[in-house]
């Protein structure tokens, strides 16, 4: 029953909404009220639980509570300070036992160490939604010249489709949500007089709210690959901006990088030959990165894979 309600009903509901919008497209695309109402309700739906429930706000347990938040609260409330942890296995390096972290400055650590947990969650989720939504809107509207309505829906889709922007977020930070705004600034603001100031600020935000071997790979990969889709106006400035980004990442994470280098021979989270077909976000890997089921979890589907094949078919039939 839970699977039926959480996935199948939502899919049917989405089809109904899509049909209504398609029938009333000309009305919606010119309606300022619709734009304002959509943005308000979109944000309210995903933030209401923190606003209405306050200190009783829920948190996704897997990754978020058991790993992301717990290590921040332990450091805040129980750690004696320094880089040595006395209470685990007779004493261990504090950062090496966490699997995450090790940077000098962390946005999430600052937020959750400063505010009560429910307020920190509200701020954290708002930032994820804000950057994902409006970054995508700006990119689609101003760069790829989509209509306002399509750009609005693209922003809504991107802000929630990835589990690392909805569920497992505290230890991953804003990384995946920052991909669209990073593309917009790094690639397509090169002629702006404040270009390097914008690049510097977004680079700092990425460096303090990302994992360099996880979602940062999505950021840097998106910047490089999107440059092939639509070239930046000034490639030299873009190249310099990449250097600035890499420098800020290295500056904030260099001790963590060095520890990874030292632990390279005894590290066990490596890619084996058995799962090589899933390497670097292939279709096989993306299909398995889903929690969505149709009728029962014997039939699982990944939205991004479905979208990929729909776009592929459209491209094939639209070839001239």
PDB file of C-alpha atoms in Angstrom:
ATOM      1  CA  UNK A   1       0.000   0.000   0.000  1.00  0.00           C
ATOM      2  CA  UNK A   2       2.838   2.400   0.814  1.00  0.00           C
ATOM      3  CA  UNK A   3       4.446   1.734  -2.573  1.00  0.00           C
ATOM      4  CA  UNK A   4       1.094   2.264  -4.298  1.00  0.00           C
ATOM      5  CA  UNK A   5       0.538   5.615  -2.586  1.00  0.00           C
ATOM      6  CA  UNK A   6       4.100   6.931  -2.718  1.00  0.00           C
ATOM      7  CA  UNK A   7       4.913   6.162  -6.352  1.00  0.00           C
ATOM      8  CA  UNK A   8       2.036   4.892  -8.505  1.00  0.00           C
ATOM      9  CA  UNK A   9      -0.519   7.464  -7.350  1.00  0.00           C
ATOM     10  CA  UNK A  10       2.021  10.247  -7.702  1.00  0.00           C
ATOM     11  CA  UNK A  11       2.763   9.141 -11.272  1.00  0.00           C
ATOM     12  CA  UNK A  12      -0.938   9.143 -12.180  1.00  0.00           C
ATOM     13  CA  UNK A  13      -1.419  12.515 -10.488  1.00  0.00           C
ATOM     14  CA  UNK A  14       1.530  13.917 -12.456  1.00  0.00           C
ATOM     15  CA  UNK A  15      -0.012  12.720 -15.732  1.00  0.00           C
ATOM     16  CA  UNK A  16      -3.304  14.435 -14.872  1.00  0.00           C
ATOM     17  CA  UNK A  17      -1.544  17.709 -14.024  1.00  0.00           C
ATOM     18  CA  UNK A  18       0.497  17.481 -17.222  1.00  0.00           C
ATOM     19  CA  UNK A  19      -2.692  16.988 -19.259  1.00  0.00           C
ATOM     20  CA  UNK A  20      -4.388  20.006 -17.633  1.00  0.00           C
ATOM     21  CA  UNK A  21      -1.375  22.261 -18.203  1.00  0.00           C
ATOM     22  CA  UNK A  22      -1.118  21.111 -21.808  1.00  0.00           C
ATOM     23  CA  UNK A  23      -4.804  21.910 -22.431  1.00  0.00           C
ATOM     24  CA  UNK A  24      -4.513  25.349 -20.795  1.00  0.00           C
ATOM     25  CA  UNK A  25      -0.987  26.061 -22.006  1.00  0.00           C
ATOM     26  CA  UNK A  26      -1.693  29.460 -23.552  1.00  0.00           C
ATOM     27  CA  UNK A  27      -3.319  30.642 -20.340  1.00  0.00           C
ATOM     28  CA  UNK A  28      -0.581  29.425 -18.019  1.00  0.00           C
ATOM     29  CA  UNK A  29       2.339  30.705 -20.079  1.00  0.00           C
ATOM     30  CA  UNK A  30       1.087  34.318 -19.878  1.00  0.00           C
ATOM     31  CA  UNK A  31      -0.228  34.249 -16.314  1.00  0.00           C
ATOM     32  CA  UNK A  32       1.967  36.076 -13.791  1.00  0.00           C
ATOM     33  CA  UNK A  33      -0.273  34.865 -10.981  1.00  0.00           C
ATOM     34  CA  UNK A  34       0.396  31.254 -11.968  1.00  0.00           C
ATOM     35  CA  UNK A  35       4.156  31.843 -11.834  1.00  0.00           C
ATOM     36  CA  UNK A  36       3.963  33.425  -8.393  1.00  0.00           C
ATOM     37  CA  UNK A  37       1.572  30.809  -7.043  1.00  0.00           C
ATOM     38  CA  UNK A  38       3.668  27.957  -8.445  1.00  0.00           C
ATOM     39  CA  UNK A  39       6.877  29.210  -6.840  1.00  0.00           C
ATOM     40  CA  UNK A  40       5.137  29.876  -3.511  1.00  0.00           C
ATOM     41  CA  UNK A  41       3.436  26.479  -3.307  1.00  0.00           C
ATOM     42  CA  UNK A  42       6.505  24.629  -4.603  1.00  0.00           C
ATOM     43  CA  UNK A  43       8.634  26.025  -1.812  1.00  0.00           C
ATOM     44  CA  UNK A  44       5.867  25.718   0.773  1.00  0.00           C
ATOM     45  CA  UNK A  45       5.186  22.051  -0.011  1.00  0.00           C
ATOM     46  CA  UNK A  46       8.809  21.062   0.598  1.00  0.00           C
ATOM     47  CA  UNK A  47       9.501  23.373   3.534  1.00  0.00           C
ATOM     48  CA  UNK A  48       6.123  23.253   5.315  1.00  0.00           C
ATOM     49  CA  UNK A  49       7.089  20.298   7.500  1.00  0.00           C
ATOM     50  CA  UNK A  50       9.930  22.292   9.064  1.00  0.00           C
ATOM     51  CA  UNK A  51       7.874  25.470   9.405  1.00  0.00           C
ATOM     52  CA  UNK A  52       4.736  23.828  10.844  1.00  0.00           C
ATOM     53  CA  UNK A  53       6.276  21.085  12.995  1.00  0.00           C
ATOM     54  CA  UNK A  54       9.172  23.135  14.365  1.00  0.00           C
ATOM     55  CA  UNK A  55      11.307  21.101  16.815  1.00  0.00           C
ATOM     56  CA  UNK A  56       9.350  17.966  15.832  1.00  0.00           C
ATOM     57  CA  UNK A  57      10.415  18.260  12.189  1.00  0.00           C
ATOM     58  CA  UNK A  58      11.306  14.906  10.585  1.00  0.00           C
ATOM     59  CA  UNK A  59      14.674  14.041   9.133  1.00  0.00           C
ATOM     60  CA  UNK A  60      15.556  11.327   6.637  1.00  0.00           C
ATOM     61  CA  UNK A  61      17.468   8.765   8.714  1.00  0.00           C
ATOM     62  CA  UNK A  62      19.657   7.009   6.130  1.00  0.00           C
ATOM     63  CA  UNK A  63      22.768   9.129   5.448  1.00  0.00           C
ATOM     64  CA  UNK A  64      21.218  12.375   6.718  1.00  0.00           C
ATOM     65  CA  UNK A  65      20.653  11.578  10.392  1.00  0.00           C
ATOM     66  CA  UNK A  66      22.884   8.572  10.992  1.00  0.00           C
ATOM     67  CA  UNK A  67      25.947   9.955   9.184  1.00  0.00           C
ATOM     68  CA  UNK A  68      25.552  13.573   8.135  1.00  0.00           C
ATOM     69  CA  UNK A  69      24.009  15.121  11.237  1.00  0.00           C
ATOM     70  CA  UNK A  70      25.290  12.758  13.926  1.00  0.00           C
ATOM     71  CA  UNK A  71      28.963  13.514  13.287  1.00  0.00           C
ATOM     72  CA  UNK A  72      28.307  17.295  13.400  1.00  0.00           C
ATOM     73  CA  UNK A  73      26.379  17.006  16.679  1.00  0.00           C
ATOM     74  CA  UNK A  74      29.029  14.741  18.171  1.00  0.00           C
ATOM     75  CA  UNK A  75      31.726  17.279  17.386  1.00  0.00           C
ATOM     76  CA  UNK A  76      29.576  20.078  18.779  1.00  0.00           C
ATOM     77  CA  UNK A  77      28.500  18.366  22.014  1.00  0.00           C
ATOM     78  CA  UNK A  78      31.065  15.687  22.868  1.00  0.00           C
ATOM     79  CA  UNK A  79      34.352  16.059  21.035  1.00  0.00           C
ATOM     80  CA  UNK A  80      37.121  17.349  23.300  1.00  0.00           C
ATOM     81  CA  UNK A  81      38.719  19.287  20.467  1.00  0.00           C
ATOM     82  CA  UNK A  82      41.724  18.788  18.235  1.00  0.00           C
ATOM     83  CA  UNK A  83      42.208  16.132  15.606  1.00  0.00           C
ATOM     84  CA  UNK A  84      42.519  13.173  17.981  1.00  0.00           C
ATOM     85  CA  UNK A  85      39.445  11.209  19.081  1.00  0.00           C
ATOM     86  CA  UNK A  86      39.915   9.489  22.435  1.00  0.00           C
ATOM     87  CA  UNK A  87      36.634   7.567  22.652  1.00  0.00           C
ATOM     88  CA  UNK A  88      36.830   5.193  19.661  1.00  0.00           C
ATOM     89  CA  UNK A  89      39.040   2.050  19.660  1.00  0.00           C
ATOM     90  CA  UNK A  90      41.418   3.517  22.188  1.00  0.00           C
ATOM     91  CA  UNK A  91      42.034   6.614  20.110  1.00  0.00           C
ATOM     92  CA  UNK A  92      41.774   7.451  16.426  1.00  0.00           C
ATOM     93  CA  UNK A  93      42.220  10.351  14.046  1.00  0.00           C
ATOM     94  CA  UNK A  94      38.990  12.349  14.383  1.00  0.00           C
ATOM     95  CA  UNK A  95      38.343  12.957  10.689  1.00  0.00           C
ATOM     96  CA  UNK A  96      39.474   9.614   9.293  1.00  0.00           C
ATOM     97  CA  UNK A  97      36.783   7.688  11.221  1.00  0.00           C
ATOM     98  CA  UNK A  98      33.953   9.800   9.766  1.00  0.00           C
ATOM     99  CA  UNK A  99      34.211   8.860   6.066  1.00  0.00           C
ATOM    100  CA  UNK A 100      33.160  12.435   5.273  1.00  0.00           C
ATOM    101  CA  UNK A 101      34.579  15.844   6.044  1.00  0.00           C
ATOM    102  CA  UNK A 102      38.121  16.903   6.723  1.00  0.00           C
ATOM    103  CA  UNK A 103      37.822  20.324   5.081  1.00  0.00           C
ATOM    104  CA  UNK A 104      38.744  23.484   6.965  1.00  0.00           C
ATOM    105  CA  UNK A 105      35.390  25.220   6.495  1.00  0.00           C
ATOM    106  CA  UNK A 106      32.006  23.524   6.137  1.00  0.00           C
ATOM    107  CA  UNK A 107      28.771  25.420   5.533  1.00  0.00           C
ATOM    108  CA  UNK A 108      26.694  22.604   6.987  1.00  0.00           C
ATOM    109  CA  UNK A 109      28.831  22.430  10.108  1.00  0.00           C
ATOM    110  CA  UNK A 110      28.421  26.178  10.619  1.00  0.00           C
ATOM    111  CA  UNK A 111      24.630  26.017  10.164  1.00  0.00           C
ATOM    112  CA  UNK A 112      24.011  22.978  12.384  1.00  0.00           C
ATOM    113  CA  UNK A 113      26.444  24.162  15.049  1.00  0.00           C
ATOM    114  CA  UNK A 114      24.815  27.592  15.245  1.00  0.00           C
ATOM    115  CA  UNK A 115      21.051  27.005  15.064  1.00  0.00           C
ATOM    116  CA  UNK A 116      18.633  24.530  16.665  1.00  0.00           C
ATOM    117  CA  UNK A 117      18.366  21.398  14.534  1.00  0.00           C
ATOM    118  CA  UNK A 118      14.935  22.126  13.037  1.00  0.00           C
ATOM    119  CA  UNK A 119      15.901  25.693  12.067  1.00  0.00           C
ATOM    120  CA  UNK A 120      19.197  24.450  10.634  1.00  0.00           C
ATOM    121  CA  UNK A 121      17.278  21.836   8.610  1.00  0.00           C
ATOM    122  CA  UNK A 122      14.931  24.554   7.344  1.00  0.00           C
ATOM    123  CA  UNK A 123      17.848  26.762   6.265  1.00  0.00           C
ATOM    124  CA  UNK A 124      19.698  23.831   4.710  1.00  0.00           C
ATOM    125  CA  UNK A 125      16.668  22.613   2.737  1.00  0.00           C
ATOM    126  CA  UNK A 126      15.765  26.148   1.663  1.00  0.00           C
ATOM    127  CA  UNK A 127      19.259  26.692   0.242  1.00  0.00           C
ATOM    128  CA  UNK A 128      19.090  23.388  -1.642  1.00  0.00           C
ATOM    129  CA  UNK A 129      15.718  24.262  -3.114  1.00  0.00           C
ATOM    130  CA  UNK A 130      16.642  27.887  -3.846  1.00  0.00           C
ATOM    131  CA  UNK A 131      19.863  27.222  -5.750  1.00  0.00           C
ATOM    132  CA  UNK A 132      18.492  24.191  -7.591  1.00  0.00           C
ATOM    133  CA  UNK A 133      15.257  25.903  -8.625  1.00  0.00           C
ATOM    134  CA  UNK A 134      16.401  29.393  -9.564  1.00  0.00           C
ATOM    135  CA  UNK A 135      19.757  28.262 -10.934  1.00  0.00           C
ATOM    136  CA  UNK A 136      17.988  25.955 -13.372  1.00  0.00           C
ATOM    137  CA  UNK A 137      15.438  28.640 -14.246  1.00  0.00           C
ATOM    138  CA  UNK A 138      18.178  31.154 -15.050  1.00  0.00           C
ATOM    139  CA  UNK A 139      20.105  28.636 -17.123  1.00  0.00           C
ATOM    140  CA  UNK A 140      17.155  27.511 -19.221  1.00  0.00           C
ATOM    141  CA  UNK A 141      15.585  30.944 -19.572  1.00  0.00           C
ATOM    142  CA  UNK A 142      18.600  33.175 -20.226  1.00  0.00           C
ATOM    143  CA  UNK A 143      21.062  30.798 -21.867  1.00  0.00           C
ATOM    144  CA  UNK A 144      19.029  28.207 -23.760  1.00  0.00           C
ATOM    145  CA  UNK A 145      16.143  30.634 -24.404  1.00  0.00           C
ATOM    146  CA  UNK A 146      13.359  28.396 -23.166  1.00  0.00           C
ATOM    147  CA  UNK A 147       9.941  29.913 -22.522  1.00  0.00           C
ATOM    148  CA  UNK A 148       9.250  31.091 -18.968  1.00  0.00           C
ATOM    149  CA  UNK A 149       6.794  28.271 -18.285  1.00  0.00           C
ATOM    150  CA  UNK A 150       9.163  25.514 -19.445  1.00  0.00           C
ATOM    151  CA  UNK A 151      12.024  27.108 -17.483  1.00  0.00           C
ATOM    152  CA  UNK A 152       9.801  27.205 -14.401  1.00  0.00           C
ATOM    153  CA  UNK A 153       8.967  23.516 -14.675  1.00  0.00           C
ATOM    154  CA  UNK A 154      12.612  22.652 -15.369  1.00  0.00           C
ATOM    155  CA  UNK A 155      13.592  24.446 -12.167  1.00  0.00           C
ATOM    156  CA  UNK A 156      10.966  22.535 -10.215  1.00  0.00           C
ATOM    157  CA  UNK A 157      12.055  19.203 -11.682  1.00  0.00           C
ATOM    158  CA  UNK A 158      15.759  19.686 -11.084  1.00  0.00           C
ATOM    159  CA  UNK A 159      15.273  20.864  -7.503  1.00  0.00           C
ATOM    160  CA  UNK A 160      13.780  17.526  -6.412  1.00  0.00           C
ATOM    161  CA  UNK A 161      14.663  14.753  -8.890  1.00  0.00           C
ATOM    162  CA  UNK A 162      18.041  13.830  -7.366  1.00  0.00           C
ATOM    163  CA  UNK A 163      18.084  12.068  -3.952  1.00  0.00           C
ATOM    164  CA  UNK A 164      21.229  14.043  -3.131  1.00  0.00           C
ATOM    165  CA  UNK A 165      19.169  17.257  -3.329  1.00  0.00           C
ATOM    166  CA  UNK A 166      16.258  15.889  -1.275  1.00  0.00           C
ATOM    167  CA  UNK A 167      17.236  13.101   1.136  1.00  0.00           C
ATOM    168  CA  UNK A 168      20.965  12.479   1.552  1.00  0.00           C
ATOM    169  CA  UNK A 169      22.016  16.101   1.716  1.00  0.00           C
ATOM    170  CA  UNK A 170      23.758  17.124   4.932  1.00  0.00           C
ATOM    171  CA  UNK A 171      27.109  15.457   4.239  1.00  0.00           C
ATOM    172  CA  UNK A 172      26.841  16.117   0.488  1.00  0.00           C
ATOM    173  CA  UNK A 173      25.981  19.780   1.004  1.00  0.00           C
ATOM    174  CA  UNK A 174      24.675  21.984  -1.781  1.00  0.00           C
ATOM    175  CA  UNK A 175      26.867  20.321  -4.413  1.00  0.00           C
ATOM    176  CA  UNK A 176      24.247  18.884  -6.778  1.00  0.00           C
ATOM    177  CA  UNK A 177      21.935  21.872  -6.355  1.00  0.00           C
ATOM    178  CA  UNK A 178      24.764  24.188  -7.393  1.00  0.00           C
ATOM    179  CA  UNK A 179      25.312  22.501 -10.779  1.00  0.00           C
ATOM    180  CA  UNK A 180      22.893  24.696 -12.836  1.00  0.00           C
ATOM    181  CA  UNK A 181      23.922  28.038 -11.291  1.00  0.00           C
ATOM    182  CA  UNK A 182      27.585  27.035 -11.697  1.00  0.00           C
ATOM    183  CA  UNK A 183      27.042  26.353 -15.406  1.00  0.00           C
ATOM    184  CA  UNK A 184      25.233  29.665 -15.773  1.00  0.00           C
ATOM    185  CA  UNK A 185      27.958  31.721 -14.066  1.00  0.00           C
ATOM    186  CA  UNK A 186      31.139  29.949 -15.159  1.00  0.00           C
ATOM    187  CA  UNK A 187      30.181  29.446 -18.799  1.00  0.00           C
ATOM    188  CA  UNK A 188      27.716  32.137 -19.738  1.00  0.00           C
ATOM    189  CA  UNK A 189      28.502  35.176 -17.622  1.00  0.00           C
ATOM    190  CA  UNK A 190      32.000  35.692 -19.007  1.00  0.00           C
ATOM    191  CA  UNK A 191      31.084  39.106 -20.430  1.00  0.00           C
ATOM    192  CA  UNK A 192      29.649  40.359 -17.156  1.00  0.00           C
ATOM    193  CA  UNK A 193      31.870  43.020 -15.553  1.00  0.00           C
ATOM    194  CA  UNK A 194      31.595  41.254 -12.201  1.00  0.00           C
ATOM    195  CA  UNK A 195      32.352  37.855 -13.716  1.00  0.00           C
ATOM    196  CA  UNK A 196      35.397  36.956 -11.625  1.00  0.00           C
ATOM    197  CA  UNK A 197      33.745  38.195  -8.428  1.00  0.00           C
ATOM    198  CA  UNK A 198      30.789  35.899  -9.139  1.00  0.00           C
ATOM    199  CA  UNK A 199      33.159  33.043  -9.967  1.00  0.00           C
ATOM    200  CA  UNK A 200      35.096  33.590  -6.742  1.00  0.00           C
ATOM    201  CA  UNK A 201      31.951  33.656  -4.583  1.00  0.00           C
ATOM    202  CA  UNK A 202      30.374  30.570  -6.155  1.00  0.00           C
ATOM    203  CA  UNK A 203      33.740  28.766  -5.955  1.00  0.00           C
ATOM    204  CA  UNK A 204      33.903  29.438  -2.228  1.00  0.00           C
ATOM    205  CA  UNK A 205      30.346  28.180  -1.804  1.00  0.00           C
ATOM    206  CA  UNK A 206      31.165  25.007  -3.744  1.00  0.00           C
ATOM    207  CA  UNK A 207      34.349  24.400  -1.757  1.00  0.00           C
ATOM    208  CA  UNK A 208      32.633  24.703   1.654  1.00  0.00           C
ATOM    209  CA  UNK A 209      29.489  22.760   0.706  1.00  0.00           C
ATOM    210  CA  UNK A 210      30.477  19.822  -1.450  1.00  0.00           C
ATOM    211  CA  UNK A 211      32.389  16.540  -1.378  1.00  0.00           C
ATOM    212  CA  UNK A 212      35.368  16.716  -3.749  1.00  0.00           C
ATOM    213  CA  UNK A 213      35.205  13.040  -4.734  1.00  0.00           C
ATOM    214  CA  UNK A 214      31.432  12.915  -5.044  1.00  0.00           C
ATOM    215  CA  UNK A 215      29.202  15.838  -6.031  1.00  0.00           C
ATOM    216  CA  UNK A 216      32.114  18.078  -7.016  1.00  0.00           C
ATOM    217  CA  UNK A 217      32.754  15.609  -9.827  1.00  0.00           C
ATOM    218  CA  UNK A 218      29.214  16.363 -11.018  1.00  0.00           C
ATOM    219  CA  UNK A 219      29.911  20.109 -10.883  1.00  0.00           C
ATOM    220  CA  UNK A 220      33.215  20.023 -12.756  1.00  0.00           C
ATOM    221  CA  UNK A 221      31.916  17.408 -15.178  1.00  0.00           C
ATOM    222  CA  UNK A 222      28.843  19.524 -15.946  1.00  0.00           C
ATOM    223  CA  UNK A 223      31.000  22.591 -16.594  1.00  0.00           C
ATOM    224  CA  UNK A 224      33.245  20.748 -19.024  1.00  0.00           C
ATOM    225  CA  UNK A 225      30.516  18.823 -20.864  1.00  0.00           C
ATOM    226  CA  UNK A 226      28.127  21.775 -21.169  1.00  0.00           C
ATOM    227  CA  UNK A 227      30.860  23.774 -22.872  1.00  0.00           C
ATOM    228  CA  UNK A 228      30.499  21.312 -25.779  1.00  0.00           C
ATOM    229  CA  UNK A 229      26.732  21.880 -25.894  1.00  0.00           C
ATOM    230  CA  UNK A 230      27.020  25.667 -26.010  1.00  0.00           C
ATOM    231  CA  UNK A 231      30.420  27.322 -26.013  1.00  0.00           C
ATOM    232  CA  UNK A 232      31.184  30.158 -23.581  1.00  0.00           C
ATOM    233  CA  UNK A 233      31.566  33.635 -25.063  1.00  0.00           C
ATOM    234  CA  UNK A 234      35.090  33.946 -23.697  1.00  0.00           C
ATOM    235  CA  UNK A 235      36.920  30.643 -23.414  1.00  0.00           C
ATOM    236  CA  UNK A 236      40.037  32.197 -21.819  1.00  0.00           C
ATOM    237  CA  UNK A 237      38.014  33.674 -18.961  1.00  0.00           C
ATOM    238  CA  UNK A 238      36.215  30.368 -18.557  1.00  0.00           C
ATOM    239  CA  UNK A 239      39.536  28.514 -18.342  1.00  0.00           C
ATOM    240  CA  UNK A 240      40.788  30.950 -15.684  1.00  0.00           C
ATOM    241  CA  UNK A 241      37.561  30.489 -13.720  1.00  0.00           C
ATOM    242  CA  UNK A 242      38.126  26.720 -13.641  1.00  0.00           C
ATOM    243  CA  UNK A 243      41.581  27.338 -12.178  1.00  0.00           C
ATOM    244  CA  UNK A 244      40.015  29.547  -9.484  1.00  0.00           C
ATOM    245  CA  UNK A 245      37.475  26.830  -8.670  1.00  0.00           C
ATOM    246  CA  UNK A 246      40.106  24.099  -8.412  1.00  0.00           C
ATOM    247  CA  UNK A 247      42.295  26.347  -6.271  1.00  0.00           C
ATOM    248  CA  UNK A 248      39.502  27.027  -3.757  1.00  0.00           C
ATOM    249  CA  UNK A 249      38.709  23.309  -3.568  1.00  0.00           C
ATOM    250  CA  UNK A 250      42.364  22.457  -2.985  1.00  0.00           C
ATOM    251  CA  UNK A 251      42.773  25.224  -0.421  1.00  0.00           C
ATOM    252  CA  UNK A 252      39.869  23.994   1.687  1.00  0.00           C
ATOM    253  CA  UNK A 253      40.422  20.255   1.210  1.00  0.00           C
ATOM    254  CA  UNK A 254      44.184  19.785   0.803  1.00  0.00           C
ATOM    255  CA  UNK A 255      44.688  18.014   4.147  1.00  0.00           C
ATOM    256  CA  UNK A 256      41.833  15.657   3.329  1.00  0.00           C
ATOM    257  CA  UNK A 257      43.399  14.969  -0.082  1.00  0.00           C
ATOM    258  CA  UNK A 258      46.716  14.201   1.581  1.00  0.00           C
ATOM    259  CA  UNK A 259      45.076  11.761   4.015  1.00  0.00           C
ATOM    260  CA  UNK A 260      43.383  10.006   1.078  1.00  0.00           C
ATOM    261  CA  UNK A 261      46.739   9.742  -0.611  1.00  0.00           C
ATOM    262  CA  UNK A 262      48.297   8.219   2.501  1.00  0.00           C
ATOM    263  CA  UNK A 263      45.418   5.732   2.882  1.00  0.00           C
ATOM    264  CA  UNK A 264      45.310   4.745  -0.770  1.00  0.00           C
ATOM    265  CA  UNK A 265      46.772   1.269  -0.293  1.00  0.00           C
ATOM    266  CA  UNK A 266      44.399   0.197   2.475  1.00  0.00           C
ATOM    267  CA  UNK A 267      41.244   1.927   1.272  1.00  0.00           C
ATOM    268  CA  UNK A 268      38.412  -0.485   0.453  1.00  0.00           C
ATOM    269  CA  UNK A 269      35.923   1.770  -1.347  1.00  0.00           C
ATOM    270  CA  UNK A 270      37.274   1.138  -4.818  1.00  0.00           C
ATOM    271  CA  UNK A 271      35.789   0.183  -8.160  1.00  0.00           C
ATOM    272  CA  UNK A 272      36.014  -3.550  -8.778  1.00  0.00           C
ATOM    273  CA  UNK A 273      35.907  -5.294 -12.117  1.00  0.00           C
ATOM    274  CA  UNK A 274      32.488  -6.739 -11.185  1.00  0.00           C
ATOM    275  CA  UNK A 275      30.673  -3.403 -11.396  1.00  0.00           C
ATOM    276  CA  UNK A 276      32.738  -1.765 -14.103  1.00  0.00           C
ATOM    277  CA  UNK A 277      29.700  -1.508 -16.386  1.00  0.00           C
ATOM    278  CA  UNK A 278      28.279   1.056 -13.960  1.00  0.00           C
ATOM    279  CA  UNK A 279      31.311   3.293 -14.221  1.00  0.00           C
ATOM    280  CA  UNK A 280      30.841   7.089 -14.201  1.00  0.00           C
ATOM    281  CA  UNK A 281      27.069   7.324 -14.230  1.00  0.00           C
ATOM    282  CA  UNK A 282      26.263   4.951 -17.074  1.00  0.00           C
ATOM    283  CA  UNK A 283      22.651   3.953 -17.786  1.00  0.00           C
ATOM    284  CA  UNK A 284      23.075   0.777 -15.740  1.00  0.00           C
ATOM    285  CA  UNK A 285      24.197   2.785 -12.750  1.00  0.00           C
ATOM    286  CA  UNK A 286      21.453   5.408 -13.087  1.00  0.00           C
ATOM    287  CA  UNK A 287      18.736   2.766 -13.401  1.00  0.00           C
ATOM    288  CA  UNK A 288      19.747   1.297 -10.044  1.00  0.00           C
ATOM    289  CA  UNK A 289      19.860   4.709  -8.326  1.00  0.00           C
ATOM    290  CA  UNK A 290      16.111   4.862  -7.709  1.00  0.00           C
ATOM    291  CA  UNK A 291      13.552   4.197  -5.007  1.00  0.00           C
ATOM    292  CA  UNK A 292      10.544   4.558  -7.327  1.00  0.00           C
ATOM    293  CA  UNK A 293       8.330   1.530  -7.897  1.00  0.00           C
ATOM    294  CA  UNK A 294       5.332   0.854 -10.122  1.00  0.00           C
ATOM    295  CA  UNK A 295       2.607  -1.172  -8.347  1.00  0.00           C
ATOM    296  CA  UNK A 296       5.300  -3.183  -6.547  1.00  0.00           C
ATOM    297  CA  UNK A 297       9.060  -2.914  -6.246  1.00  0.00           C
ATOM    298  CA  UNK A 298       9.432  -5.830  -8.635  1.00  0.00           C
ATOM    299  CA  UNK A 299       9.100  -3.065 -11.254  1.00  0.00           C
ATOM    300  CA  UNK A 300      11.390  -0.107 -10.556  1.00  0.00           C
ATOM    301  CA  UNK A 301      11.929   2.917 -12.735  1.00  0.00           C
ATOM    302  CA  UNK A 302      14.396   5.747 -12.796  1.00  0.00           C
ATOM    303  CA  UNK A 303      12.962   9.056 -14.132  1.00  0.00           C
ATOM    304  CA  UNK A 304      16.280  10.206 -15.544  1.00  0.00           C
ATOM    305  CA  UNK A 305      16.646   7.015 -17.611  1.00  0.00           C
ATOM    306  CA  UNK A 306      13.097   7.380 -18.956  1.00  0.00           C
ATOM    307  CA  UNK A 307      13.788  11.017 -19.854  1.00  0.00           C
ATOM    308  CA  UNK A 308      17.061  10.012 -21.517  1.00  0.00           C
ATOM    309  CA  UNK A 309      15.350   7.514 -23.835  1.00  0.00           C
ATOM    310  CA  UNK A 310      12.479   9.894 -24.637  1.00  0.00           C
ATOM    311  CA  UNK A 311      14.973  12.591 -25.620  1.00  0.00           C
ATOM    312  CA  UNK A 312      17.009  10.080 -27.616  1.00  0.00           C
ATOM    313  CA  UNK A 313      13.914   9.027 -29.590  1.00  0.00           C
ATOM    314  CA  UNK A 314      12.957  12.680 -30.196  1.00  0.00           C
ATOM    315  CA  UNK A 315      16.474  13.459 -31.439  1.00  0.00           C
ATOM    316  CA  UNK A 316      16.453  10.460 -33.773  1.00  0.00           C
ATOM    317  CA  UNK A 317      13.108  11.378 -35.336  1.00  0.00           C
ATOM    318  CA  UNK A 318      14.027  15.046 -35.636  1.00  0.00           C
ATOM    319  CA  UNK A 319      17.248  14.471 -37.505  1.00  0.00           C
ATOM    320  CA  UNK A 320      17.261  16.298 -40.835  1.00  0.00           C
TER     321      UNK A 320
END
